[in-house]
Amino acid sequence: MTFKGSRLTAASAAFALAAAIGTTGASAQTAPSVIKIGTLYAGSGEFAVSSQAQYDGLKFWAKKVNKDGGVFVKAYNKKIPVKIVAYDDQSSTSTATTLYNQLITQDHVDLLVADFGSVLTSVAVPLAKEHNQLLVDVTGSSAGFFSNDNKYLVDLSIPSSGVWPIPLAKHLIKQGVKKVAIVYGSNDFDSSQADTLKSELKKAGITPVYDHAVPTNETNYTVLLHAAAATKPQAMVELGYMSNDVAFLKSLKSSGLHFPMVFTIFPGQFKALMEKNAGKDALAYTYSYPAPPMIKYEQVSLGLNTDQFIKAWEADGHKSAPNFVNTAGYSTGILLAKALSTAPDMKQLTIRSTLEGFSGNTSTLVGPFALSQTGAQMGERLPVAQFQPQKDGSLKTVVVYPDAMATGKAIYPAPQG
Amino acid sequence: MLKSNWSRFWPGMLVAALLALVFSVAPMGYGNTSLLFMMMTFIVLAQGLNLLYGFTGYLPFGYVGFFGTGAYAAALMVMKLHAPVWAAVLAGPLASMAIALVLGPLLRLSGAYFSIANLAASQILFFVISNPHMTGITGGPYGVKLDRIFAPTASYAAMIVLVVLTTLIAAYFRYSRFGQGLRAMADDPVSAEMSAIPVVRMRLMAWLTSAAVAGLAGAIYAWNLSVFYPDAVFSLQISIFAIVFALFGGVGTVLGPIIGAGLLYALYNAIGISAPQYFQLIYGVLIVGLVMFLPEGILSLLTRRGINVF
């Protein structure tokens, strides 16, 4: 009996050991060799520059993580290298649709990151929901994407474009500007900003003296500028994508017209590139939303702070200084890494709820991370800055609003010549 | 007579049945249904363009205008009238035919003048629909959101039906007296008119049919995509693809646009997926090479050898 009992005990122990080994083996087997992050970029077309900048930021994060052996995934209790699976959508929504589907159904990516901007993100929203795949939105800032009935969407980086112009409107009002001319692109990103700007100005009893929408691919603003100048505005606000801003500033420079205040969006995100393409003269005394790394966040709870990022970026061999969209791509990566290291499993909704858990208590180099109930990003606010010429010929970015972030005073009206 | 008709049309029915079978079975082996759906969309558009260009000689650079009109007609039916999906989809061809009727006088032009005028017309449609002042009606630059009716499987099935329908129409154009009349008219309109062919009426019918096909494709596309901006359905890239695909296969035939769209779109995606960094280079060189060496389309390899192509 004793012998039988000991045999039974031994058999049980052997079974338990085998089961334990089996379990460990199964766990090792189920852990993938890489964490696949699928994304798209535009190798050409109207979104190419910004899209590739976002992609570069994400790749920079992946390279950094892989150098340390990968990202720690709590679901598998081990570090796993990251692999970015990326396709070129050429700024085309129809191509993007098939490629997003490719990433979901053929590549079976673990995480799906949207391409740059609202247009190229839009087609992924219903597709991701249909396939129960969480869509990580980086720069698709259209408020229309987010709803309570879609849990498969989360915005990790830039805030809804509708809230961007609030500081600008407040600055205009504070500056005593009464006559505002607005030219904006016929797309969701620019139109929503124009709507917010007009609505905020209306609250102060200001109605734009010139209000005109242009096609997104507009390249010649000369006629529009003369038409706007005829209304004698105190501020000329142009809301467009980068190609629009370059064309607008070039047209303004060549037209010989002068406005007391000129505002464009992208010099605050791509200052070096804008200086190169439009010229420093064209940017002098103009205003923009200064975005990280132009404005610095020294205290961050996650990842590198602004200065550390700039140094690491340069050390990584990049020829140009980092821009806002680079930081957005990187910020997305570090938030995803944090989610993977915290989420108990790899289910898409678990990752989303894990990210929600970081809301309000996390800050990265693009600012405070705060999600709305619908998954929209509400944390970051972009101030207003002016590019003021210096004696050495450079342009200094001076934050002029809000007061809490101001680094100097606005030179208004802008000197002529 | 019945037997004669059957012998003329059975190849069309066979091709249509094969297409239906292929696209019905394909999702079981290949899960990227968006790619398959887009391939069908371009087969339909290439065939729709073929109905006009291949049989009348009118090359519509702005063909995408009908596609976008169909997409927006369907979207407006859903957003404004809360219409059921079938009614929204049917509104697509009706709206594009209405636009085609308005643009009917363009058929008085010929050659490059017609193509350019048609291109301008499609741009007018785009700018009207995407105009910020139209936001309350069309959604303007904000685009439309039709998530209430989003049904990728049903819209995929509807596109299969449209592929079949378009193939049968092309077969009818190829072998009917109507189609022969169109081709006679394309060769020499004066002689055709003197032979009692109602040139204006037949040309208009081909124009309306071609527009209806694009409008129906646009409506089903809108149903499948459910969220889109005006740029997505009025993109000139859609016209260019339809033209290139039809020319690559060979216009004036039934199989040409199907082979052209099927092969080139598959290749387009294969390059885009496997070597995205060389995408435009490879695709551009390929198209230039094909146009230089096979200007009559890939099916001309057979016709040069005296083989009758369907």
XYZ file of C-alpha atoms in Angstrom:
727
model
C 0.000 0.000 0.000
C 2.840 2.248 0.983
C 4.663 1.226 -2.127
C 1.533 1.771 -4.136
C 1.070 5.086 -2.404
C 4.608 6.174 -3.125
C 4.214 5.056 -6.723
C 1.045 7.096 -6.947
C 2.816 10.076 -5.407
C 5.749 9.682 -7.792
C 3.425 9.336 -10.750
C 1.498 12.398 -9.624
C 4.717 14.334 -9.173
C 5.959 13.203 -12.569
C 2.645 14.179 -14.125
C 2.713 17.530 -12.394
C 6.300 18.093 -13.529
C 5.458 17.080 -17.067
C 2.434 19.335 -16.977
C 4.562 22.185 -15.668
C 7.187 21.622 -18.362
C 4.418 21.321 -20.905
C 2.862 24.540 -19.723
C 6.189 26.334 -19.812
C 6.842 24.941 -23.260
C 3.400 26.016 -24.450
C 3.945 29.493 -23.049
C 7.275 29.793 -24.829
C 5.633 28.550 -28.005
C 2.727 30.942 -27.848
C 4.974 33.956 -27.311
C 5.667 35.328 -30.786
C 9.231 35.882 -31.981
C 8.384 39.514 -32.747
C 5.646 41.984 -31.905
C 4.347 43.130 -35.271
C 3.333 46.756 -35.532
C 1.613 47.523 -38.813
C 1.501 50.982 -40.290
C 1.310 52.870 -43.570
C 3.301 55.812 -44.852
C 2.978 58.008 -47.908
C 6.068 57.722 -50.090
C 4.614 60.333 -52.436
C 1.661 62.667 -52.770
C 0.400 65.561 -50.711
C 0.977 63.926 -47.298
C 4.432 62.497 -48.051
C 6.584 64.848 -45.954
C 4.498 64.662 -42.800
C 3.700 60.981 -43.182
C 7.332 59.976 -43.551
C 8.239 62.136 -40.562
C 5.692 60.252 -38.450
C 6.998 56.924 -39.758
C 10.592 57.978 -38.985
C 9.574 58.772 -35.406
C 8.003 55.347 -34.985
C 11.027 53.619 -36.541
C 13.334 55.560 -34.240
C 11.412 54.236 -31.244
C 11.460 50.659 -32.578
C 15.195 50.795 -33.240
C 15.855 52.110 -29.742
C 13.676 49.433 -28.148
C 15.205 46.623 -30.185
C 18.681 47.753 -29.192
C 17.641 46.910 -25.621
C 16.383 43.473 -26.626
C 12.822 44.425 -27.448
C 9.765 45.550 -25.587
C 8.682 43.860 -22.366
C 5.323 42.181 -22.956
C 3.550 41.347 -19.728
C 1.203 38.908 -21.450
C 4.215 36.686 -22.247
C 6.360 37.859 -19.339
C 9.371 38.444 -21.559
C 11.070 40.941 -23.806
C 10.185 40.556 -27.467
C 11.712 42.482 -30.388
C 9.464 44.837 -32.319
C 9.008 44.537 -36.078
C 7.392 47.340 -38.037
C 5.472 46.148 -41.089
C 4.912 49.198 -43.299
C 3.481 49.829 -46.762
C 3.413 52.881 -48.993
C -0.109 54.191 -49.622
C 1.083 57.085 -51.812
C -1.346 59.449 -50.041
C -4.239 57.569 -51.704
C -7.216 56.546 -49.586
C -8.189 53.671 -51.895
C -4.655 52.251 -51.731
C -4.621 52.817 -47.984
C -7.857 50.829 -47.612
C -6.407 47.717 -49.220
C -3.127 48.065 -47.351
C -4.760 48.487 -43.936
C -6.749 45.347 -44.715
C -3.517 43.617 -45.739
C -1.952 44.472 -42.389
C -4.955 43.153 -40.492
C -5.914 40.045 -42.446
C -2.643 38.883 -44.010
C 0.124 40.156 -41.768
C -1.953 39.700 -38.598
C -0.221 42.605 -36.926
C -0.422 42.834 -33.147
C -0.924 46.592 -33.215
C -2.186 48.781 -36.039
C -0.923 52.360 -36.283
C -2.659 54.765 -38.682
C -0.892 56.826 -41.314
C -0.511 60.587 -40.944
C -3.527 62.889 -40.900
C -7.280 62.578 -40.916
C -7.684 61.716 -44.606
C -5.474 58.637 -44.506
C -6.732 57.624 -41.067
C -10.418 57.883 -42.034
C -10.563 54.703 -44.130
C -8.953 52.651 -41.368
C -11.550 53.535 -38.738
C -14.469 51.352 -39.976
C -12.095 48.657 -41.204
C -10.380 48.292 -37.833
C -13.725 48.211 -36.060
C -15.022 45.532 -38.433
C -12.008 43.331 -37.699
C -11.990 44.097 -33.953
C -8.509 45.542 -34.297
C -7.489 48.528 -32.218
C -6.505 51.432 -34.452
C -3.817 53.622 -32.938
C -4.369 57.100 -34.282
C -1.291 59.322 -34.243
C -2.143 62.502 -36.143
C -5.667 61.944 -37.471
C -7.212 64.723 -35.464
C -10.752 64.781 -36.887
C -13.279 64.831 -34.069
C -15.719 62.938 -36.329
C -13.803 59.678 -35.913
C -14.468 59.307 -32.240
C -17.707 57.944 -30.831
C -18.831 55.953 -27.835
C -19.817 52.970 -29.961
C -16.314 52.476 -31.358
C -13.902 51.114 -28.772
C -11.372 50.111 -31.420
C -9.879 53.579 -31.840
C -7.519 55.533 -29.633
C -5.630 58.771 -30.331
C -2.203 58.710 -28.712
C -0.653 61.887 -29.962
C -2.033 65.151 -31.270
C -5.262 66.676 -30.016
C -8.389 67.127 -32.107
C -7.695 69.842 -34.688
C -10.896 71.589 -33.622
C -9.261 72.732 -30.386
C -5.992 73.929 -31.917
C -7.017 77.531 -32.722
C -8.470 78.375 -29.300
C -5.206 79.950 -28.019
C -4.818 81.744 -31.376
C -8.309 83.243 -31.117
C -7.642 84.321 -27.545
C -4.354 85.910 -28.578
C -6.041 87.842 -31.412
C -8.692 89.105 -29.034
C -6.086 90.041 -26.413
C -4.057 91.848 -29.063
C -7.080 93.960 -29.924
C -7.350 92.676 -33.470
C -10.797 93.427 -34.918
C -10.358 92.717 -38.604
C -9.301 89.170 -39.400
C -8.892 87.541 -42.818
C -9.026 83.743 -42.944
C -7.985 81.503 -45.836
C -8.210 77.765 -45.231
C -7.924 74.469 -47.044
C -11.040 72.522 -48.005
C -10.308 69.567 -45.788
C -11.327 68.400 -42.384
C -8.078 69.385 -40.681
C -8.160 73.012 -41.828
C -11.918 73.546 -42.015
C -12.457 72.404 -38.447
C -9.795 74.876 -37.311
C -11.382 77.665 -39.345
C -14.765 76.866 -37.799
C -13.364 76.946 -34.269
C -11.477 80.177 -34.933
C -14.575 81.886 -36.341
C -16.702 80.619 -33.495
C -14.239 81.842 -30.830
C -13.898 85.233 -32.535
C -17.668 85.528 -32.816
C -17.921 85.230 -29.032
C -15.860 88.449 -28.895
C -18.061 90.086 -31.527
C -15.509 89.689 -34.329
C -16.638 88.574 -37.770
C -13.869 87.866 -40.299
C -13.611 90.532 -42.983
C -12.417 87.901 -45.427
C -13.284 84.211 -45.203
C -12.313 81.956 -48.073
C -11.774 78.213 -48.543
C -9.308 76.928 -51.115
C -8.696 73.438 -52.512
C -6.246 71.365 -50.480
C -3.839 71.318 -53.425
C -3.889 75.127 -53.870
C -0.454 76.432 -54.890
C -1.067 80.044 -55.894
C -2.418 82.515 -53.354
C -1.564 85.752 -55.158
C -5.110 86.646 -56.227
C -6.528 85.647 -52.845
C -3.945 87.747 -51.022
C -4.831 90.836 -53.032
C -8.535 90.208 -52.460
C -7.905 89.807 -48.727
C -5.654 92.885 -48.601
C -8.484 94.955 -50.089
C -10.450 94.351 -46.863
C -7.516 95.813 -44.843
C -7.266 93.059 -42.222
C -5.154 93.481 -39.094
C -4.410 89.752 -39.113
C -4.116 87.339 -42.021
C -4.633 83.726 -40.963
C -3.860 80.934 -43.417
C -4.818 77.428 -42.319
C -3.433 74.765 -44.620
C -1.182 71.742 -44.929
C 2.547 72.309 -45.307
C 2.472 72.611 -49.108
C -0.240 75.279 -48.746
C 1.765 77.181 -46.152
C 4.880 77.204 -48.340
C 2.881 78.398 -51.361
C 1.066 81.000 -49.262
C 4.236 82.461 -47.729
C 5.992 82.521 -51.102
C 3.024 84.261 -52.712
C 2.920 86.762 -49.858
C 6.608 87.517 -50.221
C 6.450 87.957 -53.995
C 3.253 90.010 -53.872
C 4.866 92.814 -51.865
C 1.794 92.973 -49.627
C 2.135 93.532 -45.905
C -0.155 92.556 -43.046
C 0.342 93.545 -39.400
C 0.055 89.894 -38.428
C 0.347 86.678 -40.447
C -0.345 83.209 -39.102
C 0.342 79.796 -40.679
C 0.289 76.318 -39.123
C 3.279 74.304 -40.227
C 6.275 76.563 -39.509
C 5.645 75.679 -35.861
C 6.071 71.996 -36.677
C 8.658 72.032 -39.479
C 10.562 75.258 -38.900
C 13.822 74.213 -40.594
C 12.028 72.828 -43.633
C 9.814 75.891 -43.899
C 12.819 78.201 -43.654
C 14.430 76.253 -46.464
C 11.350 76.139 -48.705
C 9.722 79.503 -48.071
C 12.763 81.479 -46.920
C 13.567 83.111 -43.578
C 12.379 86.489 -44.907
C 8.943 85.065 -45.543
C 8.734 83.678 -42.004
C 9.998 86.781 -40.206
C 7.478 88.135 -37.664
C 4.859 85.537 -38.680
C 3.058 83.432 -36.087
C 2.424 79.720 -35.727
C 1.541 76.992 -33.219
C 4.943 75.990 -31.817
C 4.870 72.260 -31.299
C 7.366 70.008 -29.558
C 10.341 69.860 -29.881
C 10.146 73.623 -30.526
C 8.510 73.959 -27.128
C 10.179 71.777 -24.572
C 8.814 69.407 -21.997
C 11.553 68.778 -19.461
C 9.494 66.829 -16.949
C 8.089 63.685 -18.525
C 6.887 60.520 -16.873
C 7.491 58.319 -19.896
C 10.328 58.079 -22.408
C 12.835 60.748 -23.294
C 12.251 64.411 -22.576
C 12.614 66.937 -25.386
C 16.348 67.595 -25.024
C 17.154 63.906 -24.592
C 15.115 63.136 -27.685
C 16.899 65.757 -29.785
C 20.295 64.396 -28.704
C 19.295 60.781 -29.314
C 17.816 61.703 -32.693
C 21.021 63.399 -33.781
C 23.113 60.532 -32.440
C 20.984 58.166 -34.506
C 22.402 59.761 -37.660
C 19.437 61.827 -38.801
C 20.604 64.666 -41.014
C 17.893 67.124 -40.005
C 16.697 68.184 -36.575
C 13.603 66.387 -35.292
C 10.185 67.920 -35.920
C 6.795 67.662 -34.279
C 5.594 64.689 -36.281
C 8.813 62.805 -35.474
C 8.055 63.327 -31.798
C 4.444 62.247 -32.344
C 5.622 58.977 -33.928
C 8.085 58.374 -31.085
C 5.524 59.273 -28.427
C 3.095 56.754 -29.901
C 5.777 54.082 -29.687
C 6.587 54.672 -26.034
C 2.912 54.682 -25.071
C 2.394 51.397 -26.898
C 5.446 49.929 -25.180
C 4.073 50.994 -21.805
C 0.710 49.441 -22.682
C 2.368 46.151 -23.683
C 4.360 46.062 -20.484
C 1.203 46.606 -18.418
C -1.637 44.826 -20.245
C -2.299 41.348 -18.822
C -3.122 39.953 -22.267
C -2.764 40.908 -25.897
C -6.474 41.384 -26.554
C -7.076 44.599 -28.447
C -9.613 45.995 -25.988
C -7.344 45.150 -23.061
C -4.624 47.261 -24.685
C -7.106 50.084 -25.190
C -8.291 49.987 -21.575
C -4.675 49.833 -20.421
C -3.946 52.995 -22.399
C -7.007 54.624 -20.853
C -5.471 53.866 -17.480
C -2.508 56.138 -18.331
C -4.805 59.068 -19.090
C -4.249 62.037 -16.807
C -1.222 60.587 -15.056
C 1.273 60.336 -17.887
C 3.257 62.903 -19.807
C 5.574 62.471 -22.750
C 7.659 64.829 -24.846
C 4.510 65.933 -26.704
C 2.819 66.966 -23.472
C 0.298 65.579 -21.020
C -1.504 62.421 -22.127
C -5.243 62.656 -21.592
C -7.932 60.657 -23.366
C -11.603 61.508 -23.624
C -14.187 58.766 -23.140
C -14.302 58.247 -26.884
C -10.547 57.782 -27.162
C -9.777 61.261 -28.510
C -6.625 62.996 -27.311
C -7.318 66.074 -25.214
C -4.103 66.528 -23.274
C -1.906 68.640 -25.430
C -2.554 72.296 -26.133
C -0.568 74.250 -28.687
C 0.374 77.825 -27.755
C 0.987 80.724 -30.158
C 4.501 81.846 -31.062
C 6.099 84.483 -33.266
C 9.285 84.030 -35.311
C 11.356 87.075 -34.408
C 14.482 87.867 -36.470
C 17.748 88.052 -34.514
C 20.919 90.016 -35.233
C 22.698 86.905 -36.496
C 19.999 86.407 -39.113
C 18.300 83.512 -37.359
C 14.646 83.375 -36.376
C 13.892 82.990 -32.691
C 10.684 81.248 -31.723
C 9.054 83.385 -29.050
C 5.969 81.978 -27.354
C 3.541 84.883 -26.957
C 0.387 83.152 -25.689
C -0.761 81.882 -23.221
C 0.975 84.013 -20.614
C 1.886 80.967 -18.515
C 4.024 79.631 -21.360
C 5.140 82.963 -22.853
C 8.855 83.483 -23.432
C 8.531 87.023 -24.785
C 6.201 89.655 -26.168
C 4.705 89.791 -29.640
C 6.054 92.418 -32.009
C 2.776 93.808 -33.317
C 2.221 95.188 -35.840
C 4.980 93.451 -37.731
C 7.554 95.934 -39.093
C 7.391 96.437 -42.835
C 10.292 95.486 -45.143
C -32.760 32.792 -84.032
C -32.719 31.866 -80.354
C -29.860 29.459 -80.964
C -28.008 32.129 -82.859
C -28.361 34.575 -79.981
C -27.198 31.945 -77.523
C -24.094 31.143 -79.563
C -23.259 34.829 -79.653
C -23.742 35.511 -75.986
C -22.666 32.338 -74.226
C -19.002 33.468 -73.982
C -20.177 36.582 -72.139
C -22.295 34.522 -69.777
C -19.440 32.108 -69.231
C -16.985 34.901 -68.413
C -19.537 36.548 -66.113
C -20.154 33.244 -64.317
C -16.422 32.625 -63.959
C -15.889 36.088 -62.510
C -18.724 35.558 -60.050
C -17.241 32.229 -59.030
C -13.702 33.546 -58.663
C -14.690 36.548 -56.545
C -17.105 34.499 -54.450
C -14.506 31.886 -53.611
C -11.446 34.155 -53.355
C -12.162 35.496 -49.829
C -11.984 31.920 -48.499
C -8.335 31.725 -49.500
C -7.320 35.368 -49.290
C -8.656 37.463 -46.465
C -7.859 40.926 -47.821
C -11.368 41.545 -49.121
C -10.649 45.265 -49.562
C -8.128 44.393 -52.235
C -10.552 42.025 -53.943
C -13.318 44.603 -53.692
C -11.116 47.306 -55.219
C -10.090 44.922 -57.977
C -13.754 44.351 -58.828
C -14.379 48.102 -58.674
C -11.642 48.718 -61.202
C -12.838 45.879 -63.435
C -16.258 47.538 -63.460
C -14.828 51.012 -64.099
C -12.473 49.792 -66.836
C -15.384 47.948 -68.444
C -17.688 50.954 -68.049
C -15.083 53.163 -69.694
C -14.683 50.517 -72.392
C -18.397 50.756 -73.182
C -17.867 54.365 -74.165
C -14.297 54.542 -75.427
C -14.029 51.050 -76.866
C -17.263 51.321 -78.828
C -17.642 55.029 -79.620
C -14.090 56.393 -79.450
C -14.930 58.999 -76.793
C -12.257 58.939 -74.076
C -13.673 60.401 -70.841
C -10.766 61.683 -68.724
C -13.307 62.785 -66.158
C -15.001 59.394 -65.857
C -14.449 59.562 -62.109
C -17.088 62.312 -62.023
C -19.821 59.717 -62.503
C -18.231 57.466 -59.895
C -18.125 60.283 -57.342
C -21.668 61.348 -58.216
C -22.890 57.818 -57.569
C -21.057 57.661 -54.250
C -22.489 60.979 -53.095
C -26.009 60.194 -54.344
C -25.993 57.042 -52.220
C -24.518 58.916 -49.263
C -27.109 61.687 -49.445
C -29.954 59.173 -49.651
C -28.720 57.610 -46.424
C -27.824 60.823 -44.577
C -30.719 63.030 -45.612
C -33.581 60.677 -46.432
C -32.572 57.758 -44.193
C -33.293 55.553 -47.192
C -32.683 51.802 -47.098
C -29.442 50.594 -48.640
C -30.994 49.223 -51.831
C -32.628 52.581 -52.572
C -29.380 54.429 -51.822
C -27.438 52.158 -54.155
C -29.996 52.587 -56.933
C -29.797 56.350 -56.545
C -26.146 56.150 -57.653
C -26.751 55.224 -61.305
C -29.831 57.440 -61.501
C -27.878 60.485 -60.336
C -24.932 59.780 -62.611
C -27.292 59.302 -65.573
C -28.921 62.631 -64.739
C -25.491 64.275 -64.742
C -24.650 62.480 -67.992
C -27.826 63.895 -69.554
C -26.863 67.399 -68.485
C -23.388 66.858 -69.904
C -24.835 65.276 -73.076
C -23.900 68.280 -75.240
C -20.220 67.440 -74.596
C -20.714 64.633 -77.112
C -20.755 67.284 -79.821
C -17.039 67.611 -79.173
C -14.570 64.987 -80.266
C -11.068 63.757 -79.516
C -9.012 65.691 -76.990
C -11.639 68.439 -76.740
C -14.214 65.980 -75.414
C -11.687 64.447 -73.000
C -10.643 67.807 -71.583
C -14.207 69.097 -71.313
C -15.201 65.902 -69.531
C -12.260 66.278 -67.165
C -13.313 69.848 -66.413
C -16.878 68.679 -65.764
C -15.686 66.129 -63.202
C -13.659 68.828 -61.471
C -16.714 71.085 -61.352
C -18.666 68.290 -59.673
C -15.827 67.800 -57.199
C -15.583 71.468 -56.303
C -19.334 71.850 -55.941
C -19.630 68.830 -53.648
C -16.527 69.636 -51.593
C -17.318 73.344 -51.311
C -17.419 74.430 -47.653
C -20.680 76.274 -48.358
C -22.219 72.882 -49.199
C -21.312 71.399 -45.824
C -24.939 71.323 -44.712
C -25.931 69.275 -47.764
C -22.993 67.181 -48.961
C -20.768 67.351 -45.909
C -18.439 69.601 -47.937
C -14.761 69.060 -47.259
C -15.603 67.154 -44.073
C -16.700 64.160 -46.127
C -19.429 61.731 -45.170
C -19.836 59.072 -42.544
C -22.221 56.204 -43.283
C -21.368 53.859 -40.444
C -25.086 53.126 -39.977
C -25.111 51.083 -43.173
C -21.537 49.760 -43.065
C -21.737 46.155 -44.310
C -18.557 44.985 -46.047
C -19.846 41.497 -46.848
C -23.117 42.645 -48.400
C -21.425 45.406 -50.381
C -18.830 42.895 -51.569
C -21.639 40.664 -52.852
C -23.282 43.642 -54.545
C -20.037 44.414 -56.357
C -19.898 40.814 -57.628
C -23.376 41.308 -59.070
C -22.226 44.532 -60.720
C -19.174 42.812 -62.231
C -21.486 40.200 -63.738
C -23.923 42.806 -64.996
C -21.194 44.941 -66.555
C -19.649 41.927 -68.269
C -23.022 41.006 -69.768
C -23.558 44.577 -70.959
C -20.099 44.581 -72.555
C -20.894 41.255 -74.246
C -24.115 42.773 -75.550
C -22.200 45.778 -76.886
C -19.683 43.446 -78.514
C -22.089 41.196 -80.362
C -25.408 42.979 -80.769
C -26.516 45.083 -83.719
C -26.434 48.000 -81.301
C -22.732 47.473 -80.589
C -21.940 46.983 -84.257
C -23.744 50.233 -84.989
C -21.659 51.990 -82.338
C -18.431 50.734 -83.831
C -19.505 51.714 -87.329
C -20.285 55.139 -85.939
C -16.882 55.366 -84.253
C -15.145 54.498 -87.535
C -17.110 56.911 -89.705
C -20.072 58.761 -88.205
C -21.163 60.337 -91.492
C -21.359 57.017 -93.311
C -23.069 55.470 -90.308
C -25.718 58.165 -90.309
C -26.252 57.725 -94.040
C -26.777 54.028 -93.345
C -29.755 54.918 -91.131
C -27.887 54.398 -87.855
C -29.351 56.827 -85.295
C -25.948 58.227 -84.355
C -26.982 60.790 -81.755
C -29.413 58.485 -79.949
C -27.030 55.518 -79.884
C -24.103 57.631 -78.752
C -26.214 59.063 -75.965
C -27.317 55.567 -74.915
C -23.703 54.392 -74.711
C -22.841 57.531 -72.719
C -25.724 56.985 -70.286
C -24.949 53.294 -69.873
C -21.305 54.032 -69.176
C -22.282 56.716 -66.656
C -24.770 54.396 -64.954
C -22.127 51.696 -64.534
C -19.730 54.169 -62.882
C -22.536 55.601 -60.738
C -23.561 52.169 -59.515
C -19.926 51.311 -58.781
C -19.580 54.584 -56.838
C -22.699 53.870 -54.784
C -21.510 50.386 -53.837
C -18.035 51.744 -53.118
C -19.549 54.314 -50.744
C -21.504 51.538 -49.035
C -18.349 49.478 -48.627
C -16.102 52.303 -47.446
C -18.708 54.097 -45.289
C -16.348 56.967 -44.376
C -14.905 59.032 -47.182
C -13.828 62.516 -48.232
C -14.636 64.093 -51.618
C -11.012 63.558 -52.699
C -11.421 59.809 -52.263
C -14.271 59.429 -54.777
C -13.337 62.222 -57.178
C -9.614 61.441 -57.310
C -8.288 61.661 -60.857
C -6.225 58.593 -60.036
C -9.455 56.588 -60.382
C -9.977 57.846 -63.957
C -6.331 57.238 -64.793
C -6.436 53.694 -63.461
C -9.648 52.897 -65.334
C -8.150 54.226 -68.578
C -4.787 52.490 -68.121
C -6.396 49.176 -67.152
C -8.788 49.242 -70.111
C -6.056 50.199 -72.574
C -3.666 47.619 -71.167
C -6.136 44.807 -71.704
C -7.488 46.100 -74.992
C -10.582 48.219 -75.564
C -13.498 47.211 -77.740
C -13.396 43.698 -76.299
C -15.079 42.095 -73.301
C -12.040 40.341 -71.889
C -9.578 43.205 -72.342
C -10.678 45.452 -69.462
C -11.158 42.434 -67.184
C -7.657 41.127 -67.871
C -6.168 44.621 -67.770
C -7.749 45.572 -64.462
C -7.208 42.147 -62.897
C -3.547 41.861 -63.858
C -2.444 45.439 -63.390
C -4.286 45.969 -60.124
C -2.861 42.723 -58.739
C 0.590 43.815 -59.872
C 0.048 47.284 -58.440
C -0.640 45.759 -55.044
C 2.068 43.112 -55.308
C 4.688 45.805 -55.896
C 3.140 48.053 -53.277
C 3.267 45.287 -50.696
C 6.575 43.630 -51.550
C 8.732 46.578 -52.636
C 7.009 49.798 -51.627
C 10.199 51.824 -51.949
C 10.407 51.058 -55.680
C 6.687 51.184 -56.235
C 6.337 54.104 -58.619
C 9.538 53.365 -60.485
C 8.612 49.755 -61.282
C 4.983 50.497 -62.057
C 5.817 53.512 -64.219
C 8.482 51.690 -66.237
C 6.132 48.781 -66.721
C 3.304 50.928 -68.048
C 5.596 52.904 -70.365
C 7.015 49.628 -71.701
C 3.608 48.116 -72.254
C 2.248 51.196 -74.006
C 5.324 51.300 -76.256
C 5.331 47.659 -77.217
C 1.662 46.720 -76.889
C -0.262 49.892 -77.740
C -3.375 47.910 -78.685
C -3.409 46.112 -75.365
C -2.315 42.718 -74.252
C -5.006 40.972 -76.266
C -3.380 42.284 -79.438
C -0.821 39.521 -78.945
C -3.620 37.176 -79.991
C -5.286 39.311 -82.659
C -1.921 39.823 -84.386
C -1.849 36.075 -84.835
C -5.307 36.070 -86.349
C -7.027 34.772 -83.237
C -10.478 36.241 -82.744
C -10.660 37.772 -79.273
C -13.867 37.903 -77.313
